[in-house]
Amino acid sequence: MPLEPTLLDRPRLPATPAPLDWVTLADAFEVACLLRCVSAPAAPAAPVRAGRRPAAPAHPHTGPAAEFNREDAAHRMRQLLARLEIPVRHEVTTGGLRRRYELHRLQVAREHRAAYAALVETGWRQGRRELLGGPASGASAPRRTWRPRLAAAAWRASLLAGGRHVRRHILGIRLTDLELAAGLVRVAALLEVPALLRPGAGCFVVSVADGPDRDRILHSVTLDPATGPGVAAVG
């Protein structure tokens, strides 16, 4: 009679990734937000037959490459990945006839893709939890300091890589990712700015009023000159 398998014989579940430190989290979270600005939304799930478990979908935002139509967004992504020790190749393609355009493609080497995907996934999940979980009673000084920085990182990435929707009375961003769009509205409160979310044509538009609200957002997301490219585009 076969013996019952012991606990030691059972396959071990994958360990939960260790939480990122604040500096790494801020960079990884901003990378995740940049990717969500340019990645297509996940395709609708196919219907599942009774008795079958649906296959886990591939993460739509952590492919080996990202494409930006703005040079400053690509440079910011390169800067963040360099700090995260993820090598990346930057290719530029030029096209168009009367209206010329540039497409910036960032390619992660095969041997670094697993680390890259893990950083993006952990950065998004942990950063979103920190921002949307609400201020805990007795929160530590680092948490009180870094939550507004994470909020600024989300807005900076969206202003750099999202679609601009600027009108005389608003500063707006067009996004296809609902999680990021809704998150921007909620975390704007950490930057002391009210923001609005409304549906657009095939996208979501997040906006703040022109004047003091716009100025406060732009001031919050501006990088120190020592941190490199990515400043000009948010002005």
CSV table of N, CA, C and O in Angstrom, one decimal, residues 95-204:
chain,number,residue,atom,x,y,z
A,95,GLY,N,10.1,58.1,-38.9
A,95,GLY,CA,9.2,57.9,-40.0
A,95,GLY,C,8.4,59.1,-40.3
A,95,GLY,O,8.6,60.2,-39.8
A,96,GLY,N,7.4,58.9,-41.2
A,96,GLY,CA,6.5,60.0,-41.6
A,96,GLY,C,7.1,60.7,-42.8
A,96,GLY,O,8.3,60.6,-43.2
A,97,LEU,N,6.2,61.4,-43.5
A,97,LEU,CA,6.6,62.2,-44.7
A,97,LEU,C,6.6,63.7,-44.4
A,97,LEU,O,7.6,64.2,-44.0
A,98,ARG,N,5.4,64.3,-44.4
A,98,ARG,CA,5.3,65.7,-44.1
A,98,ARG,C,5.5,65.9,-42.6
A,98,ARG,O,6.2,66.9,-42.2
A,99,ARG,N,4.9,65.1,-41.8
A,99,ARG,CA,5.1,65.2,-40.4
A,99,ARG,C,6.0,64.1,-39.9
A,99,ARG,O,5.6,62.9,-39.8
A,100,ARG,N,7.2,64.4,-39.6
A,100,ARG,CA,8.2,63.4,-39.2
A,100,ARG,C,8.0,63.1,-37.7
A,100,ARG,O,7.5,63.9,-36.9
A,101,TYR,N,8.3,61.9,-37.3
A,101,TYR,CA,8.1,61.5,-35.9
A,101,TYR,C,9.3,60.5,-35.6
A,101,TYR,O,9.9,59.9,-36.5
A,102,GLU,N,9.5,60.4,-34.3
A,102,GLU,CA,10.5,59.4,-33.8
A,102,GLU,C,9.8,58.4,-32.9
A,102,GLU,O,9.0,58.8,-32.1
A,103,LEU,N,10.2,57.2,-33.0
A,103,LEU,CA,9.8,56.2,-32.1
A,103,LEU,C,11.0,55.6,-31.3
A,103,LEU,O,12.0,55.2,-31.9
A,104,HIS,N,10.9,55.7,-30.0
A,104,HIS,CA,12.0,55.2,-29.1
A,104,HIS,C,11.7,53.9,-28.5
A,104,HIS,O,10.7,53.8,-27.8
A,105,ARG,N,12.5,52.9,-28.9
A,105,ARG,CA,12.2,51.5,-28.4
A,105,ARG,C,13.3,51.1,-27.4
A,105,ARG,O,14.5,51.2,-27.8
A,106,LEU,N,12.9,50.7,-26.2
A,106,LEU,CA,13.9,50.3,-25.2
A,106,LEU,C,13.7,48.7,-25.1
A,106,LEU,O,12.7,48.2,-24.8
A,107,GLN,N,14.9,48.1,-25.3
A,107,GLN,CA,14.9,46.6,-25.3
A,107,GLN,C,15.7,46.1,-24.1
A,107,GLN,O,16.9,46.5,-24.0
A,108,VAL,N,15.1,45.2,-23.3
A,108,VAL,CA,15.8,44.6,-22.2
A,108,VAL,C,16.5,43.3,-22.6
A,108,VAL,O,15.8,42.5,-23.3
A,109,ALA,N,17.7,43.1,-22.3
A,109,ALA,CA,18.4,41.9,-22.7
A,109,ALA,C,17.7,40.7,-22.1
A,109,ALA,O,17.2,40.7,-21.0
A,110,ARG,N,17.8,39.5,-22.8
A,110,ARG,CA,17.1,38.3,-22.3
A,110,ARG,C,17.5,37.9,-20.9
A,110,ARG,O,16.6,37.5,-20.1
A,111,GLU,N,18.8,38.0,-20.6
A,111,GLU,CA,19.2,37.5,-19.3
A,111,GLU,C,18.7,38.4,-18.1
A,111,GLU,O,18.8,38.0,-17.0
A,112,HIS,N,18.2,39.6,-18.4
A,112,HIS,CA,17.8,40.5,-17.4
A,112,HIS,C,16.3,40.6,-17.4
A,112,HIS,O,15.7,41.4,-16.5
A,113,ARG,N,15.6,39.9,-18.2
A,113,ARG,CA,14.1,40.1,-18.3
A,113,ARG,C,13.4,39.6,-17.1
A,113,ARG,O,12.4,40.2,-16.7
A,114,ALA,N,13.8,38.5,-16.5
A,114,ALA,CA,13.1,38.0,-15.3
A,114,ALA,C,13.3,39.0,-14.1
A,114,ALA,O,12.3,39.3,-13.4
A,115,ALA,N,14.5,39.6,-13.9
A,115,ALA,CA,14.6,40.6,-12.9
A,115,ALA,C,13.8,41.9,-13.2
A,115,ALA,O,13.2,42.4,-12.3
A,116,TYR,N,13.8,42.2,-14.4
A,116,TYR,CA,13.0,43.4,-14.9
A,116,TYR,C,11.6,43.2,-14.6
A,116,TYR,O,10.9,44.1,-14.0
A,117,ALA,N,11.0,42.1,-15.0
A,117,ALA,CA,9.6,41.8,-14.8
A,117,ALA,C,9.2,41.8,-13.3
A,117,ALA,O,8.2,42.3,-12.9
A,118,ALA,N,10.1,41.2,-12.5
A,118,ALA,CA,9.9,41.1,-11.1
A,118,ALA,C,9.9,42.5,-10.4
A,118,ALA,O,9.0,42.8,-9.6
A,119,LEU,N,10.8,43.3,-10.9
A,119,LEU,CA,10.9,44.7,-10.3
A,119,LEU,C,9.6,45.5,-10.7
A,119,LEU,O,9.0,46.2,-9.8
A,120,VAL,N,9.2,45.4,-11.9
A,120,VAL,CA,8.0,46.1,-12.3
A,120,VAL,C,6.8,45.6,-11.6
A,120,VAL,O,6.0,46.4,-11.1
A,121,GLU,N,6.6,44.3,-11.5
A,121,GLU,CA,5.5,43.8,-10.8
A,121,GLU,C,5.4,44.1,-9.3
A,121,GLU,O,4.4,44.6,-8.8
A,122,THR,N,6.6,44.0,-8.7
A,122,THR,CA,6.6,44.3,-7.2
A,122,THR,C,6.5,45.8,-7.0
A,122,THR,O,5.8,46.2,-6.1
A,123,GLY,N,7.2,46.6,-7.9
A,123,GLY,CA,7.1,48.0,-7.7
A,123,GLY,C,5.7,48.5,-7.8
A,123,GLY,O,5.2,49.4,-7.1
A,124,TRP,N,4.9,48.0,-8.8
A,124,TRP,CA,3.6,48.5,-9.0
A,124,TRP,C,2.7,48.0,-7.8
A,124,TRP,O,1.9,48.8,-7.3
A,125,ARG,N,2.8,46.8,-7.5
A,125,ARG,CA,1.9,46.2,-6.4
A,125,ARG,C,2.2,46.9,-5.1
A,125,ARG,O,1.3,47.4,-4.4
A,126,GLN,N,3.5,47.0,-4.7
A,126,GLN,CA,3.8,47.6,-3.4
A,126,GLN,C,3.6,49.1,-3.4
A,126,GLN,O,3.1,49.7,-2.4
A,127,GLY,N,3.9,49.8,-4.5
A,127,GLY,CA,3.7,51.2,-4.6
A,127,GLY,C,2.2,51.6,-4.5
A,127,GLY,O,1.8,52.5,-3.8
A,128,ARG,N,1.4,50.8,-5.3
A,128,ARG,CA,0.0,51.1,-5.2
A,128,ARG,C,-0.6,50.8,-3.9
A,128,ARG,O,-1.5,51.6,-3.4
A,129,ARG,N,-0.1,49.8,-3.2
A,129,ARG,CA,-0.6,49.5,-1.8
A,129,ARG,C,-0.3,50.6,-0.9
A,129,ARG,O,-1.1,51.0,0.0
A,130,GLU,N,1.0,51.2,-1.0
A,130,GLU,CA,1.4,52.3,-0.1
A,130,GLU,C,0.5,53.5,-0.3
A,130,GLU,O,0.1,54.2,0.6
A,131,LEU,N,0.2,53.8,-1.6
A,131,LEU,CA,-0.5,55.0,-1.9
A,131,LEU,C,-2.0,54.9,-1.6
A,131,LEU,O,-2.6,55.9,-1.1
A,132,LEU,N,-2.6,53.8,-1.9
A,132,LEU,CA,-4.1,53.7,-1.8
A,132,LEU,C,-4.5,53.1,-0.5
A,132,LEU,O,-5.7,53.1,-0.3
A,133,GLY,N,-3.6,52.6,0.3
A,133,GLY,CA,-4.0,52.0,1.5
A,133,GLY,C,-4.4,53.0,2.6
A,133,GLY,O,-5.0,52.6,3.6
A,134,GLY,N,-4.2,54.3,2.4
A,134,GLY,CA,-4.6,55.3,3.3
A,134,GLY,C,-3.5,55.4,4.4
A,134,GLY,O,-2.7,54.5,4.7
A,135,PRO,N,-3.4,56.6,5.0
A,135,PRO,CA,-2.4,56.9,6.0
A,135,PRO,C,-2.7,56.1,7.3
A,135,PRO,O,-3.7,56.2,7.9
A,136,ALA,N,-1.8,55.2,7.6
A,136,ALA,CA,-2.0,54.4,8.9
A,136,ALA,C,-1.7,55.2,10.1
A,136,ALA,O,-0.9,56.1,10.1
A,137,SER,N,-2.5,54.9,11.1
A,137,SER,CA,-2.3,55.7,12.4
A,137,SER,C,-0.9,55.4,12.9
A,137,SER,O,-0.4,54.3,13.0
A,138,GLY,N,-0.2,56.5,13.2
A,138,GLY,CA,1.2,56.3,13.7
A,138,GLY,C,2.2,55.9,12.7
A,138,GLY,O,3.1,55.2,13.0
A,139,ALA,N,1.9,56.3,11.4
A,139,ALA,CA,2.8,56.0,10.3
A,139,ALA,C,4.2,56.5,10.6
A,139,ALA,O,4.4,57.6,11.2
A,140,SER,N,5.2,55.8,10.1
A,140,SER,CA,6.6,56.2,10.4
A,140,SER,C,6.9,57.5,9.6
A,140,SER,O,6.3,57.8,8.6
A,141,ALA,N,8.0,58.1,10.0
A,141,ALA,CA,8.4,59.3,9.3
A,141,ALA,C,8.8,59.0,7.8
A,141,ALA,O,8.4,59.8,6.9
A,142,PRO,N,9.5,57.9,7.5
A,142,PRO,CA,9.8,57.6,6.1
A,142,PRO,C,8.6,57.4,5.3
A,142,PRO,O,8.5,57.8,4.2
A,143,ARG,N,7.6,56.7,5.9
A,143,ARG,CA,6.3,56.5,5.1
A,143,ARG,C,5.6,57.8,4.8
A,143,ARG,O,5.1,58.1,3.7
A,144,ARG,N,5.6,58.7,5.8
A,144,ARG,CA,5.0,60.0,5.5
A,144,ARG,C,5.8,60.8,4.5
A,144,ARG,O,5.2,61.6,3.8
A,145,THR,N,7.1,60.6,4.4
A,145,THR,CA,7.9,61.3,3.4
A,145,THR,C,7.8,60.7,2.1
A,145,THR,O,7.6,61.5,1.1
A,146,TRP,N,7.7,59.4,2.0
A,146,TRP,CA,7.8,58.8,0.7
A,146,TRP,C,6.5,58.6,0.0
A,146,TRP,O,6.4,58.5,-1.3
A,147,ARG,N,5.4,58.6,0.7
A,147,ARG,CA,4.1,58.5,0.0
A,147,ARG,C,3.8,59.7,-1.0
A,147,ARG,O,3.4,59.4,-2.1
A,148,PRO,N,4.1,60.9,-0.6
A,148,PRO,CA,4.0,62.0,-1.6
A,148,PRO,C,5.0,61.9,-2.8
A,148,PRO,O,4.6,62.2,-3.9
A,149,ARG,N,6.1,61.3,-2.5
A,149,ARG,CA,7.1,61.1,-3.6
A,149,ARG,C,6.6,60.0,-4.6
A,149,ARG,O,6.8,60.1,-5.8
A,150,LEU,N,6.0,59.0,-4.0
A,150,LEU,CA,5.4,58.0,-4.9
A,150,LEU,C,4.3,58.6,-5.8
A,150,LEU,O,4.1,58.3,-6.9
A,151,ALA,N,3.4,59.4,-5.1
A,151,ALA,CA,2.4,60.1,-5.9
A,151,ALA,C,3.0,61.0,-7.0
A,151,ALA,O,2.5,61.0,-8.1
A,152,ALA,N,4.0,61.7,-6.7
A,152,ALA,CA,4.7,62.6,-7.7
A,152,ALA,C,5.3,61.7,-8.8
A,152,ALA,O,5.2,62.1,-10.0
A,153,ALA,N,5.8,60.5,-8.5
A,153,ALA,CA,6.4,59.6,-9.5
A,153,ALA,C,5.3,59.2,-10.5
A,153,ALA,O,5.5,59.1,-11.7
A,154,ALA,N,4.1,58.9,-9.9
A,154,ALA,CA,3.0,58.4,-10.8
A,154,ALA,C,2.6,59.6,-11.8
A,154,ALA,O,2.4,59.3,-13.0
A,155,TRP,N,2.5,60.8,-11.2
A,155,TRP,CA,2.1,61.9,-12.1
A,155,TRP,C,3.2,62.3,-13.1
A,155,TRP,O,2.9,62.6,-14.2
A,156,ARG,N,4.4,62.2,-12.6
A,156,ARG,CA,5.6,62.5,-13.5
A,156,ARG,C,5.6,61.5,-14.7
A,156,ARG,O,5.7,61.9,-15.9
A,157,ALA,N,5.4,60.2,-14.4
A,157,ALA,CA,5.4,59.2,-15.5
A,157,ALA,C,4.3,59.5,-16.5
A,157,ALA,O,4.4,59.4,-17.7
A,158,SER,N,3.1,59.8,-15.9
A,158,SER,CA,1.9,60.0,-16.8
A,158,SER,C,2.1,61.3,-17.6
A,158,SER,O,1.7,61.3,-18.8
A,159,LEU,N,2.7,62.3,-17.1
A,159,LEU,CA,2.9,63.6,-17.8
A,159,LEU,C,3.9,63.4,-18.9
A,159,LEU,O,3.9,64.0,-20.0
A,160,LEU,N,4.9,62.5,-18.7
A,160,LEU,CA,6.0,62.2,-19.6
A,160,LEU,C,5.5,61.3,-20.8
A,160,LEU,O,5.8,61.6,-21.9
A,161,ALA,N,4.8,60.3,-20.4
A,161,ALA,CA,4.5,59.2,-21.4
A,161,ALA,C,3.0,59.1,-21.8
A,161,ALA,O,2.7,58.5,-22.8
A,162,GLY,N,2.1,59.7,-21.0
A,162,GLY,CA,0.7,59.7,-21.4
A,162,GLY,C,0.4,60.7,-22.5
A,162,GLY,O,1.2,61.5,-22.9
A,163,GLY,N,-0.8,60.6,-23.0
A,163,GLY,CA,-1.3,61.5,-24.1
A,163,GLY,C,-1.7,62.8,-23.5
A,163,GLY,O,-2.5,62.9,-22.5
A,164,ARG,N,-1.1,63.9,-24.0
A,164,ARG,CA,-1.5,65.2,-23.4
A,164,ARG,C,-2.9,65.6,-23.8
A,164,ARG,O,-3.3,65.4,-25.0
A,165,HIS,N,-3.6,66.2,-22.9
A,165,HIS,CA,-5.0,66.7,-23.2
A,165,HIS,C,-5.0,68.1,-22.6
A,165,HIS,O,-5.7,68.3,-21.6
A,166,VAL,N,-4.3,69.0,-23.1
A,166,VAL,CA,-4.2,70.4,-22.5
A,166,VAL,C,-5.2,71.3,-23.1
A,166,VAL,O,-5.3,71.4,-24.4
A,167,ARG,N,-6.0,72.0,-22.3
A,167,ARG,CA,-6.9,73.0,-22.8
A,167,ARG,C,-6.6,74.2,-21.9
A,167,ARG,O,-5.8,74.2,-21.0
A,168,ARG,N,-7.3,75.3,-22.3
A,168,ARG,CA,-7.0,76.6,-21.7
A,168,ARG,C,-7.3,76.5,-20.2
A,168,ARG,O,-6.7,77.2,-19.4
A,169,HIS,N,-8.3,75.7,-19.8
A,169,HIS,CA,-8.7,75.7,-18.4
A,169,HIS,C,-8.3,74.5,-17.6
A,169,HIS,O,-8.6,74.4,-16.4
A,170,ILE,N,-7.6,73.5,-18.3
A,170,ILE,CA,-7.2,72.3,-17.6
A,170,ILE,C,-5.8,71.8,-18.1
A,170,ILE,O,-5.4,72.2,-19.2
A,171,LEU,N,-5.2,71.0,-17.3
A,171,LEU,CA,-4.0,70.2,-17.7
A,171,LEU,C,-4.5,68.8,-17.6
A,171,LEU,O,-4.9,68.3,-16.5
A,172,GLY,N,-4.6,68.1,-18.7
A,172,GLY,CA,-5.1,66.7,-18.8
A,172,GLY,C,-4.2,65.7,-19.3
A,172,GLY,O,-3.2,66.0,-20.1
A,173,ILE,N,-4.4,64.4,-19.0
A,173,ILE,CA,-3.6,63.3,-19.5
A,173,ILE,C,-4.6,62.2,-20.0
A,173,ILE,O,-5.6,61.9,-19.3
A,174,ARG,N,-4.4,61.7,-21.2
A,174,ARG,CA,-5.2,60.6,-21.7
A,174,ARG,C,-4.4,59.3,-21.4
A,174,ARG,O,-3.2,59.1,-21.8
A,175,LEU,N,-5.1,58.3,-20.8
A,175,LEU,CA,-4.6,57.0,-20.5
A,175,LEU,C,-5.5,55.9,-20.9
A,175,LEU,O,-6.7,56.1,-20.8
A,176,THR,N,-5.0,54.8,-21.2
A,176,THR,CA,-5.8,53.6,-21.5
A,176,THR,C,-5.9,52.7,-20.3
A,176,THR,O,-6.8,51.8,-20.3
A,177,ASP,N,-5.1,52.9,-19.3
A,177,ASP,CA,-5.0,52.0,-18.2
A,177,ASP,C,-5.9,52.6,-17.1
A,177,ASP,O,-5.6,53.6,-16.5
A,178,LEU,N,-7.0,51.9,-16.8
A,178,LEU,CA,-8.0,52.5,-15.8
A,178,LEU,C,-7.4,52.5,-14.4
A,178,LEU,O,-7.6,53.4,-13.6
A,179,GLU,N,-6.6,51.5,-14.0
A,179,GLU,CA,-6.0,51.4,-12.7
A,179,GLU,C,-5.1,52.6,-12.5
A,179,GLU,O,-5.2,53.3,-11.4
A,180,LEU,N,-4.3,53.0,-13.4
A,180,LEU,CA,-3.4,54.1,-13.3
A,180,LEU,C,-4.2,55.4,-13.3
A,180,LEU,O,-3.9,56.3,-12.5
A,181,ALA,N,-5.2,55.5,-14.2
A,181,ALA,CA,-6.0,56.8,-14.2
A,181,ALA,C,-6.7,57.0,-12.9
A,181,ALA,O,-6.7,58.1,-12.4
A,182,ALA,N,-7.4,56.0,-12.4
A,182,ALA,CA,-8.1,56.1,-11.1
A,182,ALA,C,-7.1,56.4,-10.0
A,182,ALA,O,-7.4,57.2,-9.1
A,183,GLY,N,-6.0,55.8,-10.0
A,183,GLY,CA,-5.0,56.0,-9.0
A,183,GLY,C,-4.5,57.4,-9.0
A,183,GLY,O,-4.2,58.0,-7.9
A,184,LEU,N,-4.3,58.0,-10.2
A,184,LEU,CA,-3.8,59.4,-10.2
A,184,LEU,C,-4.8,60.3,-9.5
A,184,LEU,O,-4.4,61.3,-8.8
A,185,VAL,N,-6.1,60.1,-9.7
A,185,VAL,CA,-7.1,60.9,-9.1
A,185,VAL,C,-7.0,60.8,-7.6
A,185,VAL,O,-7.0,61.8,-6.9
A,186,ARG,N,-6.9,59.6,-7.1
A,186,ARG,CA,-6.8,59.4,-5.6
A,186,ARG,C,-5.6,60.0,-5.0
A,186,ARG,O,-5.6,60.6,-3.9
A,187,VAL,N,-4.4,59.8,-5.7
A,187,VAL,CA,-3.2,60.2,-5.0
A,187,VAL,C,-2.9,61.7,-5.2
A,187,VAL,O,-2.0,62.2,-4.6
A,188,ALA,N,-3.7,62.3,-6.1
A,188,ALA,CA,-3.5,63.8,-6.2
A,188,ALA,C,-3.7,64.5,-4.9
A,188,ALA,O,-3.2,65.6,-4.7
A,189,ALA,N,-4.6,63.9,-4.0
A,189,ALA,CA,-4.8,64.5,-2.7
A,189,ALA,C,-3.5,64.6,-1.9
A,189,ALA,O,-3.4,65.5,-1.1
A,190,LEU,N,-2.6,63.6,-2.1
A,190,LEU,CA,-1.3,63.7,-1.4
A,190,LEU,C,-0.5,64.9,-1.8
A,190,LEU,O,0.4,65.4,-1.1
A,191,LEU,N,-0.8,65.4,-3.1
A,191,LEU,CA,-0.1,66.6,-3.6
A,191,LEU,C,-0.9,67.8,-3.4
A,191,LEU,O,-0.6,68.9,-3.9
A,192,GLU,N,-2.0,67.7,-2.6
A,192,GLU,CA,-2.9,68.8,-2.3
A,192,GLU,C,-3.6,69.4,-3.5
A,192,GLU,O,-3.7,70.6,-3.6
A,193,VAL,N,-3.9,68.5,-4.5
A,193,VAL,CA,-4.6,69.0,-5.7
A,193,VAL,C,-5.8,68.1,-6.0
A,193,VAL,O,-5.7,66.9,-6.0
A,194,PRO,N,-7.0,68.7,-6.2
A,194,PRO,CA,-8.1,67.9,-6.7
A,194,PRO,C,-8.0,67.6,-8.1
A,194,PRO,O,-7.6,68.4,-9.0
A,195,ALA,N,-8.3,66.3,-8.5
A,195,ALA,CA,-8.2,65.9,-9.9
A,195,ALA,C,-9.5,65.2,-10.3
A,195,ALA,O,-10.3,64.7,-9.4
A,196,LEU,N,-9.8,65.2,-11.6
A,196,LEU,CA,-11.1,64.6,-12.1
A,196,LEU,C,-10.7,63.5,-13.1
A,196,LEU,O,-9.7,63.6,-13.8
A,197,LEU,N,-11.6,62.5,-13.2
A,197,LEU,CA,-11.5,61.4,-14.1
A,197,LEU,C,-12.8,61.4,-14.9
A,197,LEU,O,-13.9,61.3,-14.3
A,198,ARG,N,-12.6,61.3,-16.2
A,198,ARG,CA,-13.8,61.1,-17.1
A,198,ARG,C,-13.4,60.3,-18.3
A,198,ARG,O,-12.3,60.2,-18.7
A,199,PRO,N,-14.4,59.6,-18.8
A,199,PRO,CA,-14.1,58.7,-20.0
A,199,PRO,C,-13.9,59.6,-21.2
A,199,PRO,O,-14.5,60.6,-21.4
A,200,GLY,N,-12.9,59.2,-22.1
A,200,GLY,CA,-12.7,59.8,-23.4
A,200,GLY,C,-13.0,58.9,-24.5
A,200,GLY,O,-13.6,57.8,-24.3
A,201,ALA,N,-12.5,59.2,-25.7
A,201,ALA,CA,-12.7,58.3,-26.9
A,201,ALA,C,-11.6,57.2,-26.8
A,201,ALA,O,-10.5,57.4,-27.2
A,202,GLY,N,-12.0,56.1,-26.3
A,202,GLY,CA,-11.1,54.9,-26.2
A,202,GLY,C,-10.1,55.1,-25.1
A,202,GLY,O,-9.0,54.4,-25.2
A,203,CYS,N,-10.3,56.0,-24.2
A,203,CYS,CA,-9.3,56.2,-23.1
A,203,CYS,C,-10.0,56.8,-21.9
A,203,CYS,O,-11.2,57.0,-21.9
A,204,PHE,N,-9.2,57.2,-20.9
A,204,PHE,CA,-9.7,57.9,-19.7
A,204,PHE,C,-8.9,59.2,-19.6
A,204,PHE,O,-7.6,59.2,-19.9
